[in-house]
């Protein structure tokens, strides 16, 4: 629970809120996180560079995802990953998971 991981996570998309989403609770641009990391999310053979982080709200952990390929919903509780000629809808499914479906 510190500022370092949250700042690093936000900087992966230059603080662009339209590229950030999260599961339940709290703000889409957290001030503190437990940890964050980057990697490649592969959906049906299409690769998306992403950064993931775990934060918390009260006594509940929550997850954050950002990507330059993400077009976040207005409430930042979901969005579309766009690339490789495909679109995938990501939406939170509770505090711990994102549901993925093809658009």
mmCIF file of C-alpha atoms in Angstrom:
data_model
loop_
_atom_site.group_PDB
_atom_site.id
_atom_site.type_symbol
_atom_site.label_atom_id
_atom_site.label_comp_id
_atom_site.label_asym_id
_atom_site.label_seq_id
_atom_site.Cartn_x
_atom_site.Cartn_y
_atom_site.Cartn_z
ATOM 1 C CA UNK A 1 0.000 0.000 0.000
ATOM 2 C CA UNK A 2 2.206 2.809 -1.284
ATOM 3 C CA UNK A 3 2.410 5.596 -3.839
ATOM 4 C CA UNK A 4 5.276 4.031 -5.848
ATOM 5 C CA UNK A 5 3.344 1.235 -7.584
ATOM 6 C CA UNK A 6 0.350 3.518 -8.269
ATOM 7 C CA UNK A 7 2.542 6.206 -9.850
ATOM 8 C CA UNK A 8 4.416 3.655 -11.944
ATOM 9 C CA UNK A 9 1.123 2.071 -13.105
ATOM 10 C CA UNK A 10 -0.369 5.437 -14.094
ATOM 11 C CA UNK A 11 2.790 6.448 -15.966
ATOM 12 C CA UNK A 12 2.515 3.394 -18.236
ATOM 13 C CA UNK A 13 -0.195 5.310 -20.157
ATOM 14 C CA UNK A 14 1.132 8.795 -19.321
ATOM 15 C CA UNK A 15 -1.724 9.321 -16.850
ATOM 16 C CA UNK A 16 -4.348 9.163 -19.633
ATOM 17 C CA UNK A 17 -7.595 8.250 -17.841
ATOM 18 C CA UNK A 18 -9.209 7.030 -21.063
ATOM 19 C CA UNK A 19 -6.696 4.141 -20.961
ATOM 20 C CA UNK A 20 -7.438 3.082 -17.340
ATOM 21 C CA UNK A 21 -10.085 0.819 -15.806
ATOM 22 C CA UNK A 22 -10.664 -1.026 -12.540
ATOM 23 C CA UNK A 23 -12.911 -3.499 -10.779
ATOM 24 C CA UNK A 24 -15.150 -2.533 -7.873
ATOM 25 C CA UNK A 25 -14.735 0.360 -5.467
ATOM 26 C CA UNK A 26 -12.492 3.384 -5.349
ATOM 27 C CA UNK A 27 -11.128 5.682 -8.026
ATOM 28 C CA UNK A 28 -9.813 4.521 -11.410
ATOM 29 C CA UNK A 29 -6.615 6.521 -10.756
ATOM 30 C CA UNK A 30 -5.462 5.178 -7.383
ATOM 31 C CA UNK A 31 -3.075 7.109 -5.173
ATOM 32 C CA UNK A 32 -1.727 3.898 -3.613
ATOM 33 C CA UNK A 33 -1.382 0.282 -4.737
ATOM 34 C CA UNK A 34 -0.048 -2.896 -3.217
ATOM 35 C CA UNK A 35 1.886 -3.827 -6.374
ATOM 36 C CA UNK A 36 1.853 -3.347 -10.149
ATOM 37 C CA UNK A 37 3.454 -5.049 -13.137
ATOM 38 C CA UNK A 38 3.383 -5.007 -16.933
ATOM 39 C CA UNK A 39 3.070 -7.799 -19.440
ATOM 40 C CA UNK A 40 1.267 -9.019 -22.513
ATOM 41 C CA UNK A 41 -2.356 -10.113 -22.458
ATOM 42 C CA UNK A 42 -3.096 -12.539 -25.316
ATOM 43 C CA UNK A 43 -6.724 -13.003 -26.381
ATOM 44 C CA UNK A 44 -7.395 -15.383 -29.277
ATOM 45 C CA UNK A 45 -3.820 -14.951 -30.500
ATOM 46 C CA UNK A 46 -3.878 -11.127 -30.408
ATOM 47 C CA UNK A 47 -1.349 -9.515 -28.067
ATOM 48 C CA UNK A 48 -2.097 -6.430 -25.988
ATOM 49 C CA UNK A 49 0.533 -4.702 -23.833
ATOM 50 C CA UNK A 50 -1.039 -4.079 -20.408
ATOM 51 C CA UNK A 51 -0.152 -2.995 -16.906
ATOM 52 C CA UNK A 52 -2.014 -4.524 -13.973
ATOM 53 C CA UNK A 53 -2.078 -3.398 -10.382
ATOM 54 C CA UNK A 54 -3.700 -4.435 -7.148
ATOM 55 C CA UNK A 55 -5.059 -1.827 -4.812
ATOM 56 C CA UNK A 56 -7.604 -1.848 -2.048
ATOM 57 C CA UNK A 57 -10.712 -0.079 -0.895
ATOM 58 C CA UNK A 58 -11.472 -0.426 2.789
ATOM 59 C CA UNK A 59 -10.865 -4.139 3.494
ATOM 60 C CA UNK A 60 -11.405 -5.300 -0.123
ATOM 61 C CA UNK A 61 -8.680 -5.701 -2.729
ATOM 62 C CA UNK A 62 -9.407 -4.509 -6.260
ATOM 63 C CA UNK A 63 -7.646 -4.690 -9.622
ATOM 64 C CA UNK A 64 -6.600 -2.061 -12.132
ATOM 65 C CA UNK A 65 -5.737 -2.491 -15.806
ATOM 66 C CA UNK A 66 -4.373 -0.005 -18.310
ATOM 67 C CA UNK A 67 -3.224 -0.210 -21.902
ATOM 68 C CA UNK A 68 -2.615 2.117 -24.823
ATOM 69 C CA UNK A 69 -5.050 -0.208 -26.654
ATOM 70 C CA UNK A 70 -7.835 0.396 -24.104
ATOM 71 C CA UNK A 71 -10.815 2.658 -24.674
ATOM 72 C CA UNK A 72 -12.228 2.889 -21.142
ATOM 73 C CA UNK A 73 -15.926 3.358 -20.442
ATOM 74 C CA UNK A 74 -16.932 6.695 -18.915
ATOM 75 C CA UNK A 75 -17.154 5.158 -15.442
ATOM 76 C CA UNK A 76 -13.816 3.293 -15.902
ATOM 77 C CA UNK A 77 -15.486 0.054 -14.769
ATOM 78 C CA UNK A 78 -14.847 -1.536 -18.140
ATOM 79 C CA UNK A 79 -13.694 -0.789 -21.644
ATOM 80 C CA UNK A 80 -12.697 -2.159 -25.017
ATOM 81 C CA UNK A 81 -9.280 -3.499 -25.987
ATOM 82 C CA UNK A 82 -8.800 -2.727 -29.658
ATOM 83 C CA UNK A 83 -6.078 -4.167 -31.863
ATOM 84 C CA UNK A 84 -5.217 -6.669 -34.533
ATOM 85 C CA UNK A 85 -8.530 -6.019 -36.284
ATOM 86 C CA UNK A 86 -10.536 -7.109 -33.223
ATOM 87 C CA UNK A 87 -12.350 -5.549 -30.276
ATOM 88 C CA UNK A 88 -12.795 -7.190 -26.897
ATOM 89 C CA UNK A 89 -15.048 -5.889 -24.141
ATOM 90 C CA UNK A 90 -13.613 -6.104 -20.639
ATOM 91 C CA UNK A 91 -15.932 -5.600 -17.706
ATOM 92 C CA UNK A 92 -15.456 -6.208 -14.016
ATOM 93 C CA UNK A 93 -16.960 -9.317 -12.525
ATOM 94 C CA UNK A 94 -16.725 -8.589 -8.813
ATOM 95 C CA UNK A 95 -13.584 -7.278 -7.143
ATOM 96 C CA UNK A 96 -11.152 -9.822 -8.524
ATOM 97 C CA UNK A 97 -11.827 -10.591 -12.178
ATOM 98 C CA UNK A 98 -12.524 -9.060 -15.567
ATOM 99 C CA UNK A 99 -14.974 -10.750 -17.928
ATOM 100 C CA UNK A 100 -13.808 -10.735 -21.591
ATOM 101 C CA UNK A 101 -16.095 -10.971 -24.607
ATOM 102 C CA UNK A 102 -15.654 -10.301 -28.309
ATOM 103 C CA UNK A 103 -17.409 -7.201 -29.667
#
